[in-house]
mmCIF file of C-alpha atoms and ligand atoms in Angstrom:
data_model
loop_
_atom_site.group_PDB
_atom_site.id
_atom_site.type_symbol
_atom_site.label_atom_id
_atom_site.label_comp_id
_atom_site.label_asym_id
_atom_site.label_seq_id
_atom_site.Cartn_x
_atom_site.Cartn_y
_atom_site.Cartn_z
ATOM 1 C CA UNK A 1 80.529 98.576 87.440
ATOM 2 C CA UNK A 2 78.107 98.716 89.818
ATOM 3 C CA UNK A 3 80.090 99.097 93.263
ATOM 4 C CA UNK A 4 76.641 98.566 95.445
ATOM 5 C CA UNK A 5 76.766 95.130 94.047
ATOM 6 C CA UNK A 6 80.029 94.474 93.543
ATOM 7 C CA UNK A 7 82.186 91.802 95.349
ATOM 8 C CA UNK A 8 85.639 92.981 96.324
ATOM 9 C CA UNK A 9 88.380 90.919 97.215
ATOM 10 C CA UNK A 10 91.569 92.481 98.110
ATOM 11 C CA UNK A 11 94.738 91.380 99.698
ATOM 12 C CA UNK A 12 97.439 92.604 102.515
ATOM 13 C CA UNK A 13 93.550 94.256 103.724
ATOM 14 C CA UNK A 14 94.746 94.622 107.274
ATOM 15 C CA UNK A 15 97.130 97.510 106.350
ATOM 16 C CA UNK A 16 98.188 100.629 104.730
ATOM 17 C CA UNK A 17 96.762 101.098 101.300
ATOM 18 C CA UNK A 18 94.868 97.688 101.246
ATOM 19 C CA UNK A 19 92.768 98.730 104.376
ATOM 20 C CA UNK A 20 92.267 102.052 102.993
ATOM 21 C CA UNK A 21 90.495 100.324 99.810
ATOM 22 C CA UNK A 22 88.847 98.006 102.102
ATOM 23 C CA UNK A 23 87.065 100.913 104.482
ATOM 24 C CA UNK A 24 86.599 103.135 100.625
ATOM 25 C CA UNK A 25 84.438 100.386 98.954
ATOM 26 C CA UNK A 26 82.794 99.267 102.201
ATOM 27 C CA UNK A 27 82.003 103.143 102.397
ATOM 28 C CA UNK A 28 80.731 102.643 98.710
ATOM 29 C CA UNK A 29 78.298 100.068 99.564
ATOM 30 C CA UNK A 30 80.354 96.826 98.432
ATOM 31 C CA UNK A 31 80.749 93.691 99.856
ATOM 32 C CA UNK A 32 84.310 92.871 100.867
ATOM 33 C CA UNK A 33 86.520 89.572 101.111
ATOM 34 C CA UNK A 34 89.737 91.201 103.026
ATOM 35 C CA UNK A 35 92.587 88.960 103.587
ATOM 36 C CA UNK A 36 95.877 88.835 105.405
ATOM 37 C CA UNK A 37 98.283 86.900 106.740
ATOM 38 C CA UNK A 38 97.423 87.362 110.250
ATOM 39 C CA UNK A 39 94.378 86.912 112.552
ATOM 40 C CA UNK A 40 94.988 89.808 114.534
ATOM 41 C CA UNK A 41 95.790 91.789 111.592
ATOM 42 C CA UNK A 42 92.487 91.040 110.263
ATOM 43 C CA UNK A 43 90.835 91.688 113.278
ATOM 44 C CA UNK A 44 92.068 95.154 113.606
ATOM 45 C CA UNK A 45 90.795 95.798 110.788
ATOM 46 C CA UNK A 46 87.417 93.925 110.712
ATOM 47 C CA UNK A 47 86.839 96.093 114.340
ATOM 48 C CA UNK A 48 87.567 99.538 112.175
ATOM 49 C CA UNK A 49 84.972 98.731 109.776
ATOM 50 C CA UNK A 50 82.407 98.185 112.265
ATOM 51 C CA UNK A 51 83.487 101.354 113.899
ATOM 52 C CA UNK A 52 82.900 103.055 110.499
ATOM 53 C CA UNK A 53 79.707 101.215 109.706
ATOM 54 C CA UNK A 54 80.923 98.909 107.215
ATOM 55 C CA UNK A 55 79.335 95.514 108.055
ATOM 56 C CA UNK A 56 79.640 93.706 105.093
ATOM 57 C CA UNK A 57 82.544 92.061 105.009
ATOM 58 C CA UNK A 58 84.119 88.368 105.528
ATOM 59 C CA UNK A 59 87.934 88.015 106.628
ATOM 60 C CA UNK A 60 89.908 85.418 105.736
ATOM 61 C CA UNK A 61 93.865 84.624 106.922
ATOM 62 C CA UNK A 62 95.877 83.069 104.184
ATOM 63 C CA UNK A 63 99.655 83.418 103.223
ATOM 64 C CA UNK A 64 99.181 85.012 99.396
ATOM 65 C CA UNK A 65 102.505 82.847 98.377
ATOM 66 C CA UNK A 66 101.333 79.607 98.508
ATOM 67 C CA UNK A 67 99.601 78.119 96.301
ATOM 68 C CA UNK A 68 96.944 76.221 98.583
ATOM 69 C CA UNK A 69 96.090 79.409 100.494
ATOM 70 C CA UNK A 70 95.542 81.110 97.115
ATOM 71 C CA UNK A 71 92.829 78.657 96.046
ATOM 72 C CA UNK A 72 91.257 78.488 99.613
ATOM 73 C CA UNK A 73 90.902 82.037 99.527
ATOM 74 C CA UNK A 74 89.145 81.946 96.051
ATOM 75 C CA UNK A 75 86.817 79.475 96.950
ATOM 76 C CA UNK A 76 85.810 80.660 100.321
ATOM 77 C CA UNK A 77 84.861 84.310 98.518
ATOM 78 C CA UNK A 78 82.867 82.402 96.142
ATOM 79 C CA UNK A 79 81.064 80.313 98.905
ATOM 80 C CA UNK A 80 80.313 83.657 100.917
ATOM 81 C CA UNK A 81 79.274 86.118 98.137
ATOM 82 C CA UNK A 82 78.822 83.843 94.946
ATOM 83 C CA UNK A 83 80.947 86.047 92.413
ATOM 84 C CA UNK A 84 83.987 88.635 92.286
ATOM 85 C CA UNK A 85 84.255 91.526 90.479
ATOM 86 C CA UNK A 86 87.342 93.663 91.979
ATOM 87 C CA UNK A 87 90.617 92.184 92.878
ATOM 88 C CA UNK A 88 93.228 93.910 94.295
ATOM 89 C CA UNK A 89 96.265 92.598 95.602
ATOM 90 C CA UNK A 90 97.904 94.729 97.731
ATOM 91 C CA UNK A 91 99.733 92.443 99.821
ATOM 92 C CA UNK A 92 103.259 92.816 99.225
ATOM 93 C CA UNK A 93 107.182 93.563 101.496
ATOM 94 C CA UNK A 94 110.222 95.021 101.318
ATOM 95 C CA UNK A 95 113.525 93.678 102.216
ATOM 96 C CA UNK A 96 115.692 96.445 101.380
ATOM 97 C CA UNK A 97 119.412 96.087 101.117
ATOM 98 C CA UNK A 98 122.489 96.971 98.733
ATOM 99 C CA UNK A 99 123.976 93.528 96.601
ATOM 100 C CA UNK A 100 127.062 94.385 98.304
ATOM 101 C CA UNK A 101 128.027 96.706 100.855
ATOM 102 C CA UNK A 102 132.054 96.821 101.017
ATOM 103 C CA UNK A 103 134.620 97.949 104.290
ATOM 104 C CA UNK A 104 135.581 101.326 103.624
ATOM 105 C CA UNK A 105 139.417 100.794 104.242
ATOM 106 C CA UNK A 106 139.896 97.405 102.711
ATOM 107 C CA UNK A 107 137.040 97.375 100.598
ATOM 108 C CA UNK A 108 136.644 93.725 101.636
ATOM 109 C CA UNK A 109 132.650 92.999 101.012
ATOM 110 C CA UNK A 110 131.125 93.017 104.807
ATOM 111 C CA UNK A 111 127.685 91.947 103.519
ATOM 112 C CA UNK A 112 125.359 91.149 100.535
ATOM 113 C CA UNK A 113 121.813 91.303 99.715
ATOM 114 C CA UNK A 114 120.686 87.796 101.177
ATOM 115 C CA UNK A 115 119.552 85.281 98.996
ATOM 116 C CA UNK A 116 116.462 84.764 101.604
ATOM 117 C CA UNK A 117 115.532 89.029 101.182
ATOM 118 C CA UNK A 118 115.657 88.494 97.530
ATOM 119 C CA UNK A 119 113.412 85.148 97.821
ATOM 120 C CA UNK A 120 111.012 86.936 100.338
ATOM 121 C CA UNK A 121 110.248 89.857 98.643
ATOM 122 C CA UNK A 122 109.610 87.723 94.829
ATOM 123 C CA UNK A 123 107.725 85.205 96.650
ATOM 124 C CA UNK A 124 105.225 87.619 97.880
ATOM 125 C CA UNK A 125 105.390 90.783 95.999
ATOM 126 C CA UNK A 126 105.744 88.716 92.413
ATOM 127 C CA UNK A 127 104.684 85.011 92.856
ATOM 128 C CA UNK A 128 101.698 85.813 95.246
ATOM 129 C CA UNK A 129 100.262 88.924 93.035
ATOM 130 C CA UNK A 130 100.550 86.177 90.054
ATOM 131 C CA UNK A 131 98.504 83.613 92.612
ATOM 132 C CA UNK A 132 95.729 85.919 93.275
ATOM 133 C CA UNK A 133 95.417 87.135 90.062
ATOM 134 C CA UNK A 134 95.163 84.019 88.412
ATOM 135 C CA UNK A 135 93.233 82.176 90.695
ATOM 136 C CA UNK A 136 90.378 85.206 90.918
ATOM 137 C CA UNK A 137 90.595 85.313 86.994
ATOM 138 C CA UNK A 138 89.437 81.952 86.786
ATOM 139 C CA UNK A 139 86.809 81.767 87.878
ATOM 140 C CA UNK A 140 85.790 85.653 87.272
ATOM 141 C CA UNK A 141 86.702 84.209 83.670
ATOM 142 C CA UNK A 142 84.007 81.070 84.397
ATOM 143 C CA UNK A 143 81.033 83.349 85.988
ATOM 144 C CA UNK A 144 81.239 86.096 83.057
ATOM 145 C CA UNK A 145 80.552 88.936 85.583
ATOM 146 C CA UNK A 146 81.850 92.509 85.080
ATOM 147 C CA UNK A 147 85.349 91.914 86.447
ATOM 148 C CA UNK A 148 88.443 94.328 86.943
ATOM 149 C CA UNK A 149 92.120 93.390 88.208
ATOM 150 C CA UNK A 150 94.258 95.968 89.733
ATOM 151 C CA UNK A 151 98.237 94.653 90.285
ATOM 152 C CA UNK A 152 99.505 96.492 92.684
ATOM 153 C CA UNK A 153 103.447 97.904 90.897
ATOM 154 C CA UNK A 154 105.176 100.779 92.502
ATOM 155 C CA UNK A 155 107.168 103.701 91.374
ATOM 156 C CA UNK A 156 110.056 101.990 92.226
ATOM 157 C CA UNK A 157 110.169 99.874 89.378
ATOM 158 C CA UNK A 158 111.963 102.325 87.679
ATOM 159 C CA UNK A 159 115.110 100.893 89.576
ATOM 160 C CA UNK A 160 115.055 102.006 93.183
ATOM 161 C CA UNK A 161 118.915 101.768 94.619
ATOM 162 C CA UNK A 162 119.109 99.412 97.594
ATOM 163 C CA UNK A 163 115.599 97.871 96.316
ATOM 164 C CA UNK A 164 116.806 95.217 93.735
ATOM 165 C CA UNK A 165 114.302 92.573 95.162
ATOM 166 C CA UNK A 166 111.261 95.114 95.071
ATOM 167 C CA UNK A 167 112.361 97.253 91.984
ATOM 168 C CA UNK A 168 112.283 93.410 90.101
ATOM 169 C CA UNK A 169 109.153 92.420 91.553
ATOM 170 C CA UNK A 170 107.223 95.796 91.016
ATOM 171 C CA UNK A 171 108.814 95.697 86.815
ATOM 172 C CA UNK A 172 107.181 92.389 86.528
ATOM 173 C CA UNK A 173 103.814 93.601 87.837
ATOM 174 C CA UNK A 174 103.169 96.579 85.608
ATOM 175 C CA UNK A 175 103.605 94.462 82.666
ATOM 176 C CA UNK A 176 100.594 92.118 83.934
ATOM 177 C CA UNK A 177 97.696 94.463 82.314
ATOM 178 C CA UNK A 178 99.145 94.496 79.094
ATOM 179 C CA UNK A 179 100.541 90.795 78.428
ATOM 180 C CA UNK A 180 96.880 89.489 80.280
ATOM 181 C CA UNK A 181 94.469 91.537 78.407
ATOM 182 C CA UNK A 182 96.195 90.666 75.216
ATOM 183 C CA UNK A 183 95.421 86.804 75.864
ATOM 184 C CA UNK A 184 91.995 87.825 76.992
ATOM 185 C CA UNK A 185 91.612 89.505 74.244
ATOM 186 C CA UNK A 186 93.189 86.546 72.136
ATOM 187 C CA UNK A 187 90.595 83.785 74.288
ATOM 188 C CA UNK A 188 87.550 86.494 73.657
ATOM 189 C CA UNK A 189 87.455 87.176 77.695
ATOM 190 C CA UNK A 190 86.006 90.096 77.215
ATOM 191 C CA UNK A 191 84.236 90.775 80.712
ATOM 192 C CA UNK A 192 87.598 91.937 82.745
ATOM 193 C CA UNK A 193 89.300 94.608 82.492
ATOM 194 C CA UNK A 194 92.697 94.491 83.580
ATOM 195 C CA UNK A 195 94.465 98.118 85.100
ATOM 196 C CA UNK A 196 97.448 98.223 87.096
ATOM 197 C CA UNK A 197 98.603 101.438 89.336
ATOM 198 C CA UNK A 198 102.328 102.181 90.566
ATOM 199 C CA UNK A 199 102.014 104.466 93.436
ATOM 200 C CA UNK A 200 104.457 106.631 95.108
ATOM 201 C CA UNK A 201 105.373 107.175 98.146
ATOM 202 C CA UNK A 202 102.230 106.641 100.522
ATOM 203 C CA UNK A 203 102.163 106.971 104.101
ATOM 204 C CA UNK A 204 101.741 103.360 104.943
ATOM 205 C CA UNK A 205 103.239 101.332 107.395
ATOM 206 C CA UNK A 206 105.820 99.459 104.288
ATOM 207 C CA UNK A 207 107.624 102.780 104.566
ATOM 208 C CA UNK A 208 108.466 103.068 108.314
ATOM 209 C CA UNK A 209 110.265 100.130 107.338
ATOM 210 C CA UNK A 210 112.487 101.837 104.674
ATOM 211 C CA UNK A 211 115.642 104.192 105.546
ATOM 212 C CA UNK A 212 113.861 107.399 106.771
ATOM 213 C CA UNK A 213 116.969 109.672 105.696
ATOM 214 C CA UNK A 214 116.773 108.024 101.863
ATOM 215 C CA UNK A 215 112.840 108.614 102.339
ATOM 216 C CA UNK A 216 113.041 112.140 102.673
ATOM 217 C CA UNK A 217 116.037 112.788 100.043
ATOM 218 C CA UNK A 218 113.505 110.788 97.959
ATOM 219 C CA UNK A 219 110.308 112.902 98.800
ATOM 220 C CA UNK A 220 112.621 116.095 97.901
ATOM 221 C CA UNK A 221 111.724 115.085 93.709
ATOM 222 C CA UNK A 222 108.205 114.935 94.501
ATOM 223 C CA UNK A 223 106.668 118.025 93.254
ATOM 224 C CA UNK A 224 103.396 117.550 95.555
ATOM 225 C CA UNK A 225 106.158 117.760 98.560
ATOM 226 C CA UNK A 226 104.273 115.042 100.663
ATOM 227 C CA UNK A 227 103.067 111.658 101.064
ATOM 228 C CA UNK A 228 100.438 110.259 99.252
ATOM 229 C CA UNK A 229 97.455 109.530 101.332
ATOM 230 C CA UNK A 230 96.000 106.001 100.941
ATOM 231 C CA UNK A 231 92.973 107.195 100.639
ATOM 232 C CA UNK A 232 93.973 109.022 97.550
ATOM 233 C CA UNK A 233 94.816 105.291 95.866
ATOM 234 C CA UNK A 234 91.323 104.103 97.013
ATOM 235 C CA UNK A 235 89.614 107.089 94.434
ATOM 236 C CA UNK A 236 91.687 106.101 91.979
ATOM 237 C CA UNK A 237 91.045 102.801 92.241
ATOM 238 C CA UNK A 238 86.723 103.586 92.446
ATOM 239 C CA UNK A 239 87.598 105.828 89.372
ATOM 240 C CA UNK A 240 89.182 103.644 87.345
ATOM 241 C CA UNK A 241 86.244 100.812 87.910
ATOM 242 C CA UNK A 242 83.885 103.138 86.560
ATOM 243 C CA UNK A 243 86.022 104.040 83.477
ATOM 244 C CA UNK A 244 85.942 101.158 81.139
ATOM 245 C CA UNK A 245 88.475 103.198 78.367
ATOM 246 C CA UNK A 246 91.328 102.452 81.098
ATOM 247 C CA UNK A 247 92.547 98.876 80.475
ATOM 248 C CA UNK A 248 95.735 96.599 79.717
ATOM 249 C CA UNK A 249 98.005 99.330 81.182
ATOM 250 C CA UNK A 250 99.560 100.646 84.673
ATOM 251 C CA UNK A 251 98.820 103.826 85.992
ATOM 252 C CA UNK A 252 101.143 105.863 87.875
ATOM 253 C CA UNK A 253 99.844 108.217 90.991
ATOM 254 C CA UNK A 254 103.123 109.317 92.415
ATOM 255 C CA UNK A 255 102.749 113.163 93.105
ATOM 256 C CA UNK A 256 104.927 114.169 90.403
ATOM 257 C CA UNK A 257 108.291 112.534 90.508
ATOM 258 C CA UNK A 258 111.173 114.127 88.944
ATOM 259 C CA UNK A 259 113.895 111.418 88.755
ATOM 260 C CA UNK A 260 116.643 113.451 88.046
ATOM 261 C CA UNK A 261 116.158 116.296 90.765
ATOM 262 C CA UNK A 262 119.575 116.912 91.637
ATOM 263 C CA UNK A 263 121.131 116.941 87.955
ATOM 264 C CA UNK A 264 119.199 119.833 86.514
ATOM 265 C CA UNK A 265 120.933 123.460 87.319
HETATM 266 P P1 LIG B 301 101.671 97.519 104.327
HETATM 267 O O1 LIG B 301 101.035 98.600 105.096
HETATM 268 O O2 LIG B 301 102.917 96.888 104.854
HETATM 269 O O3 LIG B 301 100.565 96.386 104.041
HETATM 270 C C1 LIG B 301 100.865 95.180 103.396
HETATM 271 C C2 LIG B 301 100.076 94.071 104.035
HETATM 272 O O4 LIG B 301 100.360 92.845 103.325
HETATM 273 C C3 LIG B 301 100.448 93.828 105.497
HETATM 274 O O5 LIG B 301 99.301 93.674 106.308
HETATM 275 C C4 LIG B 301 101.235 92.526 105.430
HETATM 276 O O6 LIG B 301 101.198 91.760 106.606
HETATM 277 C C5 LIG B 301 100.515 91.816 104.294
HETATM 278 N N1 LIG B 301 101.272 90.696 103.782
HETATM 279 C C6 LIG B 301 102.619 90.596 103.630
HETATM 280 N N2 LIG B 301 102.952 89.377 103.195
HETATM 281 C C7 LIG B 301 101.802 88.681 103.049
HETATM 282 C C8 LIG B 301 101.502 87.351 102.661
HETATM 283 N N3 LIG B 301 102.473 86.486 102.298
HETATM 284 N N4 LIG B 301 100.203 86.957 102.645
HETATM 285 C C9 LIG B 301 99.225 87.822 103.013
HETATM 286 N N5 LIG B 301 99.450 89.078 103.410
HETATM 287 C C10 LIG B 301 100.732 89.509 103.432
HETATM 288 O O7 LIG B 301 102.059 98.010 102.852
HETATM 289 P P2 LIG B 301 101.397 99.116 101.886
HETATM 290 O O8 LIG B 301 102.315 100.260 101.867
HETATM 291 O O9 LIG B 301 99.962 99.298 102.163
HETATM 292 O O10 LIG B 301 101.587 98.367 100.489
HETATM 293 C C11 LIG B 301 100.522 97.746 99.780
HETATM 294 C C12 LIG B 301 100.999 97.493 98.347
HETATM 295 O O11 LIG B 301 101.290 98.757 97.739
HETATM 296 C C13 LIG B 301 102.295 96.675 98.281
HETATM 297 O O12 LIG B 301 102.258 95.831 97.170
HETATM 298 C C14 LIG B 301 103.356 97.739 98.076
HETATM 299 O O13 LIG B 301 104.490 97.226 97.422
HETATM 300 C C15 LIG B 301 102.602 98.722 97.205
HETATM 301 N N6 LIG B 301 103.176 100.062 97.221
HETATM 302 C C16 LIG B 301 103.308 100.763 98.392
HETATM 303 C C17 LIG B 301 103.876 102.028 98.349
HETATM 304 C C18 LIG B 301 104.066 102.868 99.588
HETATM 305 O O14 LIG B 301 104.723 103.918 99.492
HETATM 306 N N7 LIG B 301 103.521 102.492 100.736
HETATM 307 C C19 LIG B 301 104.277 102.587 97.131
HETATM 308 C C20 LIG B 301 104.113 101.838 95.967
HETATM 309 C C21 LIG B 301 103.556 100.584 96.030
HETATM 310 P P3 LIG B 301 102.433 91.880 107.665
HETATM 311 O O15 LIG B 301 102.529 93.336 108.031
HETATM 312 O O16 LIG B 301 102.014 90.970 108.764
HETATM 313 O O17 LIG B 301 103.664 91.409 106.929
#
């Protein structure tokens, strides 16, 4: 893959680890089709890039859930750059929440994971990934250039407690490389490569959101002791576009978790 000349289109761009890929490949020479949901999102981010030098870019404001937006945003990266070769859809949520939380004394249920938190975080983190990646691989599929898909999973979909919406939704994704490639494979689509990654825990803005007293029991099994930086996802991401042996699977970069910290003695 040549990134020079390579058209990137990646989602949730305006934040966290999407903007960190964004101001990477920009760095890298690439053109890049960043969308979000919001303008000022978006603009944020479009004024960083300038700040950095990164010029070529076009931004685009589209919610990744619906279908609609899904094929606008296709067609208006087509329009601007005539082809894509890297999408990455990073735009995702969390909703976290127990399915039940009961009253200490009377053990009475006092509330429930909500039916809209569950819906929320499927519609975007699951349904939306599936939008984007379809829609791009159509017509990546139609203009035969080099092509790559990254889903976005997490290490969480090893079953995070109080994450039943997001653990679901990140399961789903890392299965997309291998069930994909195998009916590319089967329909001799042979000019995308599809690679998934399930990062840790990355200092983003998602995980302000999360319980910071879980968050640091959690970062206790991580044998790098720290955040990953989102920078660190961007070089794996550049990496993995330039290694064509990595395909139909999901890569982990997690700093080393040890799930059952705590057990061993
Ligand atoms: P982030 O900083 O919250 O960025 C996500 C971006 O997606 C936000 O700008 C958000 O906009 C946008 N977005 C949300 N819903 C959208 C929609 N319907 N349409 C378009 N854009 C939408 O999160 P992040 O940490 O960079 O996460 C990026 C991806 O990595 C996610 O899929 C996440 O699950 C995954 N991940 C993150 C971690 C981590 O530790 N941070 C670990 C593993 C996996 P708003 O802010 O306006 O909602």
């Amino acid at each position: 893959m040549d990134l020079k000349n390579a058209v990137v289109l990646v989602t949730g761009a305006g934040s966290g680890i999407g903007a960190a890929i964004a101001s990477h490949f920009g760095k890298l020479g690439s053109s890049l089709f960043l969308v979000d949901k919001e303008q000022d999102t978006l603009k944020n981010a479009g004024n960083f890039l300038i700040s950095i030098g990164v010029k070529n870019f076009e931004t685009f404001a589209a919610d990744i859930s619906q279908e609609l937006d899904s094929k606008k945003m296709v067609n208006q990266a087509i329009k601007r750059f005539g082809k894509i070769n890297i999408v990455i859809p990073c735009a995702g949520l969390i909703r976290d929440g127990l399915l039940l939380n009961l009253e200490k004394e009377t053990k009475k249920v006092k509330s429930k994971l909500s039916f809209d938190d569950w819906q929320d975080v499927l519609n975007v983190n699951l349904n939306g990934t599936f939008l984007t990646v379809r829609d791009c691989a159509e017509k990546m599929a139609e203009g035969g250039w080099p092509g790559l898909i990254v889903p976005i999973s997490s290490v969480n979909k090893a079953g995070q407690l109080g994450q039943l919406n997001y653990s679901s939704s990140k399961i789903a994704i890392s299965l997309f490389p291998k069930v994909i490639i195998g009916e590319f494979l089967l329909k001799k689509i042979l000019n995308i490569r599809v690679v998934g990654i399930a990062p840790g825990y990355t200092r983003t803005p998602m995980l302000e959101k999360m319980n910071q007293s879980v968050l640091e029991s959690l970062l206790k099994t991580v044998h790098l002791n720290r955040l990953i930086e989102p920078i660190e996802i961007a070089k794996l991401i550049e990496h993995i576009s330039s290694n064509e042996a990595l395909n139909g699977t999901t890569v982990e970069i997690t700093g080393g978790i040890c799930h059952s910290h705590g057990v061993v003695k």
